[in-house]
CSV table of C-alpha atoms and ligand atoms in Angstrom, one decimal:
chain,number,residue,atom,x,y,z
Z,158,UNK,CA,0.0,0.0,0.0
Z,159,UNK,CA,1.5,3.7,-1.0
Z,160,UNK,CA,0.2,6.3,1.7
Z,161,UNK,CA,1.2,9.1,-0.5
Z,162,UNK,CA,-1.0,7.9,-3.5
Z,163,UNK,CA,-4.1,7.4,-0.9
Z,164,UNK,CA,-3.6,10.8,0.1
Z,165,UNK,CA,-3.1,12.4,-3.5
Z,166,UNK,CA,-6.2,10.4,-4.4
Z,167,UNK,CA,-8.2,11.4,-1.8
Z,168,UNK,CA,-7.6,15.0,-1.6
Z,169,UNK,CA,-8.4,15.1,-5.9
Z,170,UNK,CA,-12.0,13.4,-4.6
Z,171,UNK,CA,-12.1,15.6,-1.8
Z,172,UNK,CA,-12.5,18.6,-3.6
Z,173,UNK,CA,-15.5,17.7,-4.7
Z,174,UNK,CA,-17.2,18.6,-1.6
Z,175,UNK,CA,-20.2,16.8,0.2
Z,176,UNK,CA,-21.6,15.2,-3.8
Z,177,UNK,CA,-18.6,13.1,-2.3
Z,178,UNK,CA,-20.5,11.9,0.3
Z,179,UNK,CA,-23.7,12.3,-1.4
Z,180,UNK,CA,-22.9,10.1,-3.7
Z,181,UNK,CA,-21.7,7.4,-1.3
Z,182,UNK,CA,-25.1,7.0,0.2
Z,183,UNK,CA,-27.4,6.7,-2.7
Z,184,UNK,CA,-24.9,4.0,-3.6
Z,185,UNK,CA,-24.7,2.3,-0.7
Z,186,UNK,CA,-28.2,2.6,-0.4
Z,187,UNK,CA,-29.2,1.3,-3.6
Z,188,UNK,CA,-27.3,-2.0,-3.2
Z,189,UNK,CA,-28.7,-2.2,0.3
Z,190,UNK,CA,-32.0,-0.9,1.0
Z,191,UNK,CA,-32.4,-2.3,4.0
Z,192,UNK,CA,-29.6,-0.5,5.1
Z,193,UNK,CA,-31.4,2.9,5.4
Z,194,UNK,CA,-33.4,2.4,8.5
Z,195,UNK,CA,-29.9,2.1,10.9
Z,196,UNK,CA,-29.6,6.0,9.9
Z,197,UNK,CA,-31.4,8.9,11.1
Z,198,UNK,CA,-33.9,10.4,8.6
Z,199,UNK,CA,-31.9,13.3,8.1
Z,200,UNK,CA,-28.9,12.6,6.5
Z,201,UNK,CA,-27.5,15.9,6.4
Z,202,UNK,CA,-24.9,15.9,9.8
Z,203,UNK,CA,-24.4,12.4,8.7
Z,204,UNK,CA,-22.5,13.2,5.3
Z,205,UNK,CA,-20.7,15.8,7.1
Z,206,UNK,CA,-19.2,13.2,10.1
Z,207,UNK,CA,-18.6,11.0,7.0
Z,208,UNK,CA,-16.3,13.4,5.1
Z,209,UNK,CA,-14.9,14.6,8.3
Z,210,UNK,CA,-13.4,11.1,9.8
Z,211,UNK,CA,-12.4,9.7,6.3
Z,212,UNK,CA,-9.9,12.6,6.1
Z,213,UNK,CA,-8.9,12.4,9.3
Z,214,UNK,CA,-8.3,8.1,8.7
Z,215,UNK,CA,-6.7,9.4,5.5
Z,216,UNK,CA,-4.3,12.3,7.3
Z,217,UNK,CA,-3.4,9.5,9.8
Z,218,UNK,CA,-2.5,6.5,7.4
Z,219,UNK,CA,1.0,6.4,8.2
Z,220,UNK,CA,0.7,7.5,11.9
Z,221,UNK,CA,-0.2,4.0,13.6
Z,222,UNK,CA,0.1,5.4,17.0
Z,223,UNK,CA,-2.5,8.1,16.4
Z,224,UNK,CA,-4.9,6.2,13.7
Z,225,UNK,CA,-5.3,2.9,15.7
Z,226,UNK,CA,-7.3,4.8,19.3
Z,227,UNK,CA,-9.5,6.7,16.7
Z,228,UNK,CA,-10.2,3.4,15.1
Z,229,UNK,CA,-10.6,2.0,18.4
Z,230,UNK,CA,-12.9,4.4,20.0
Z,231,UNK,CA,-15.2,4.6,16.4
Z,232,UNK,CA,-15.4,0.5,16.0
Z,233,UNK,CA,-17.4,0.3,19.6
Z,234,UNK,CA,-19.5,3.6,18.9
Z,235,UNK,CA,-20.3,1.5,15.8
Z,236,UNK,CA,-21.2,-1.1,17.4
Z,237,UNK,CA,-23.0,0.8,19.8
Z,238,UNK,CA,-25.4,2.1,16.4
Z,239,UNK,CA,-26.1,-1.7,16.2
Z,240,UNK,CA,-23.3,-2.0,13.5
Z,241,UNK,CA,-22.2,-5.5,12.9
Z,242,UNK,CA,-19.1,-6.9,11.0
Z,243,UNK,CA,-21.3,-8.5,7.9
Z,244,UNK,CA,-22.3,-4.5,7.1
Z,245,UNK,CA,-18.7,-3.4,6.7
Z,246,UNK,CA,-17.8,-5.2,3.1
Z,247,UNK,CA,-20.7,-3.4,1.9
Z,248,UNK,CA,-19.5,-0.4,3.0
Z,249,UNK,CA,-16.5,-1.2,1.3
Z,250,UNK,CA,-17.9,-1.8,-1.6
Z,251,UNK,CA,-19.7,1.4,-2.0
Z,252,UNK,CA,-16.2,3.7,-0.8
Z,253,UNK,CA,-14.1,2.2,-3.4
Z,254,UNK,CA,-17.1,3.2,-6.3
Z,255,UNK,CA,-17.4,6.6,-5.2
Z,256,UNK,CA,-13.6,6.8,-4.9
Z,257,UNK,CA,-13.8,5.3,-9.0
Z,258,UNK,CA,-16.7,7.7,-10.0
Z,259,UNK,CA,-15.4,10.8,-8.9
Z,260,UNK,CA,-11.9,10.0,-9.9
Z,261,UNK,CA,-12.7,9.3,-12.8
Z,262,UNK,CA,-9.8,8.5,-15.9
Z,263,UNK,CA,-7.5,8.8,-13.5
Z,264,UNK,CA,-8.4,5.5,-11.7
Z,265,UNK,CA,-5.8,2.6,-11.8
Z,266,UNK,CA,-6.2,-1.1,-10.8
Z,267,UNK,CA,-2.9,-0.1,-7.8
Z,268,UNK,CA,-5.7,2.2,-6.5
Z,269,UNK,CA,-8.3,-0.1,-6.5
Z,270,UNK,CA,-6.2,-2.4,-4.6
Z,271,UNK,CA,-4.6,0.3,-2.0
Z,272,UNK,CA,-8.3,1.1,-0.9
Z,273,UNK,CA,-9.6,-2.4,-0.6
Z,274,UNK,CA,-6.5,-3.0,1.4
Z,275,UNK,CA,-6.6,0.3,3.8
Z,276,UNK,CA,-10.1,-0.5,4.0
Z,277,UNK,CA,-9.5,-3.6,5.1
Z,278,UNK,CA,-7.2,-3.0,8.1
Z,279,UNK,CA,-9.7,0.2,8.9
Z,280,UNK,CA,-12.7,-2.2,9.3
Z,281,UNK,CA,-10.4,-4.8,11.2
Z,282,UNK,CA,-9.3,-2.9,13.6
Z,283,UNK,CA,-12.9,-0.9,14.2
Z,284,UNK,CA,-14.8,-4.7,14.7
Z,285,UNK,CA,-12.0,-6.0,16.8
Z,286,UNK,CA,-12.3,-3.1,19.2
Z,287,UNK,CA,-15.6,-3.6,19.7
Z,288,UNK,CA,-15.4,-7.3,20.7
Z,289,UNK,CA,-17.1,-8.7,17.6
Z,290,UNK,CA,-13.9,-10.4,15.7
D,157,HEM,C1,-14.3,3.2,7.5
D,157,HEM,C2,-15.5,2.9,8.1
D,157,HEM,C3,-16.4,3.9,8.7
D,157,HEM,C4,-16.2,5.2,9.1
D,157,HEM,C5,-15.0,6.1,8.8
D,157,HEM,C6,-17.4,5.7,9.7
D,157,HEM,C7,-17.6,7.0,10.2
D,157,HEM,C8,-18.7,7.3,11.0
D,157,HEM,C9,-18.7,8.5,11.9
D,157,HEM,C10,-17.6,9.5,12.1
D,157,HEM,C11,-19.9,8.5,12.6
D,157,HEM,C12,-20.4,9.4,13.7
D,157,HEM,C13,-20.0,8.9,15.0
D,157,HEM,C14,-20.6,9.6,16.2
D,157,HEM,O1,-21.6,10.3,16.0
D,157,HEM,O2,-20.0,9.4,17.3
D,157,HEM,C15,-20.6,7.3,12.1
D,157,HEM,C16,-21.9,6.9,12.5
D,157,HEM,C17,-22.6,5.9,12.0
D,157,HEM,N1,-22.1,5.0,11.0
D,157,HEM,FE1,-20.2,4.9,10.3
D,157,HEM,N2,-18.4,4.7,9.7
D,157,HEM,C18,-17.8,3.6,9.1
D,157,HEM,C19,-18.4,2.4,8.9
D,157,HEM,C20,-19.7,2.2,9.0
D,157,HEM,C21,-20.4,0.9,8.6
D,157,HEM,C22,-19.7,-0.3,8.1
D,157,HEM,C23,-21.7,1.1,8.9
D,157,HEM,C24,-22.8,0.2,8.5
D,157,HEM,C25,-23.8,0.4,7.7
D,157,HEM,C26,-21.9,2.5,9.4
D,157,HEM,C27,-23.1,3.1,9.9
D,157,HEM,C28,-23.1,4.1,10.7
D,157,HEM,C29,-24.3,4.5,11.5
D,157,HEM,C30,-25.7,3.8,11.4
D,157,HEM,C31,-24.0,5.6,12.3
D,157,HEM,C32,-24.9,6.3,13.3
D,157,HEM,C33,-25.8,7.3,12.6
D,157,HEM,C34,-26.6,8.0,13.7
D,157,HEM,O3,-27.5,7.4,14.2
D,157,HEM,O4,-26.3,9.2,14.0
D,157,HEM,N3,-20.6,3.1,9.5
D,157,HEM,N4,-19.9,6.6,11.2
């Protein structure tokens, strides 16, 4: 995994603003419906806290000692939202297309497979914290 190109990548999808985050949920709520109801109706403060702590995960990727407690402390507030670990791939899922979508031509197979893996040890960490792996 290259920190450096997370971080370029991020910050070109990050100027796009909340359609960012926008975009996220009408994906990840099209592919999973039933997925709605564990959010509040008004999704508004939710796309902001979105934005907000995937920059800060992003700002922190090569700063283990700093990333891992904020990891920590979100995986058992997730849990605590009745979050379990079978809803995280789909979460997943849906990241890495808005990532694609809004990065358009620029999007390479070593980015595809950077994400999947930060993504991976993001969700690890966040379900073992909260006693569920
Ligand atoms: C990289 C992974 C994730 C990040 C960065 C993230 C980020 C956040 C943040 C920052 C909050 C607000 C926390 C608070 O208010 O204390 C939150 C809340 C929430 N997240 Fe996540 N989340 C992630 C994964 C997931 C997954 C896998 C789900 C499952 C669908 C999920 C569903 C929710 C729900 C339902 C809430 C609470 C909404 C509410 O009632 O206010 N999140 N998330």
């Amino acid at each position: 995994m290259d920190p450096q190109r997370l971080k370029d990548n991020f910050a070109q999808v990050g100027g796009h603003g909340m359609d960012v985050a926008e975009y996220f949920y009408a994906d990840l709520f099209e592919r999973n419906p039933h997925y709605r109801s564990l959010f509040p109706a008004s999704m508004r403060r939710q796309q902001e806290v979105l934005l907000g702590a995937l920059s800060q995960i992003v700002s922190l990727v090569d700063d283990p000692e700093r990333l891992v407690p904020y990891l920590e402390d979100l995986g058992r507030a997730h849990a605590g939202f009745g979050i379990n670990p079978e809803h995280y791939p789909e979460v997943g899922t849906s990241l890495v297309a808005t990532l694609k979508y809004f990065t358009g031509d620029d999007w390479t197979a070593e980015l595809e497979k950077d994400w999947a893996e930060a993504y991976g040890v993001v969700s690890d960490v966040m379900i073992k914290a909260a006693g569920q792996k």
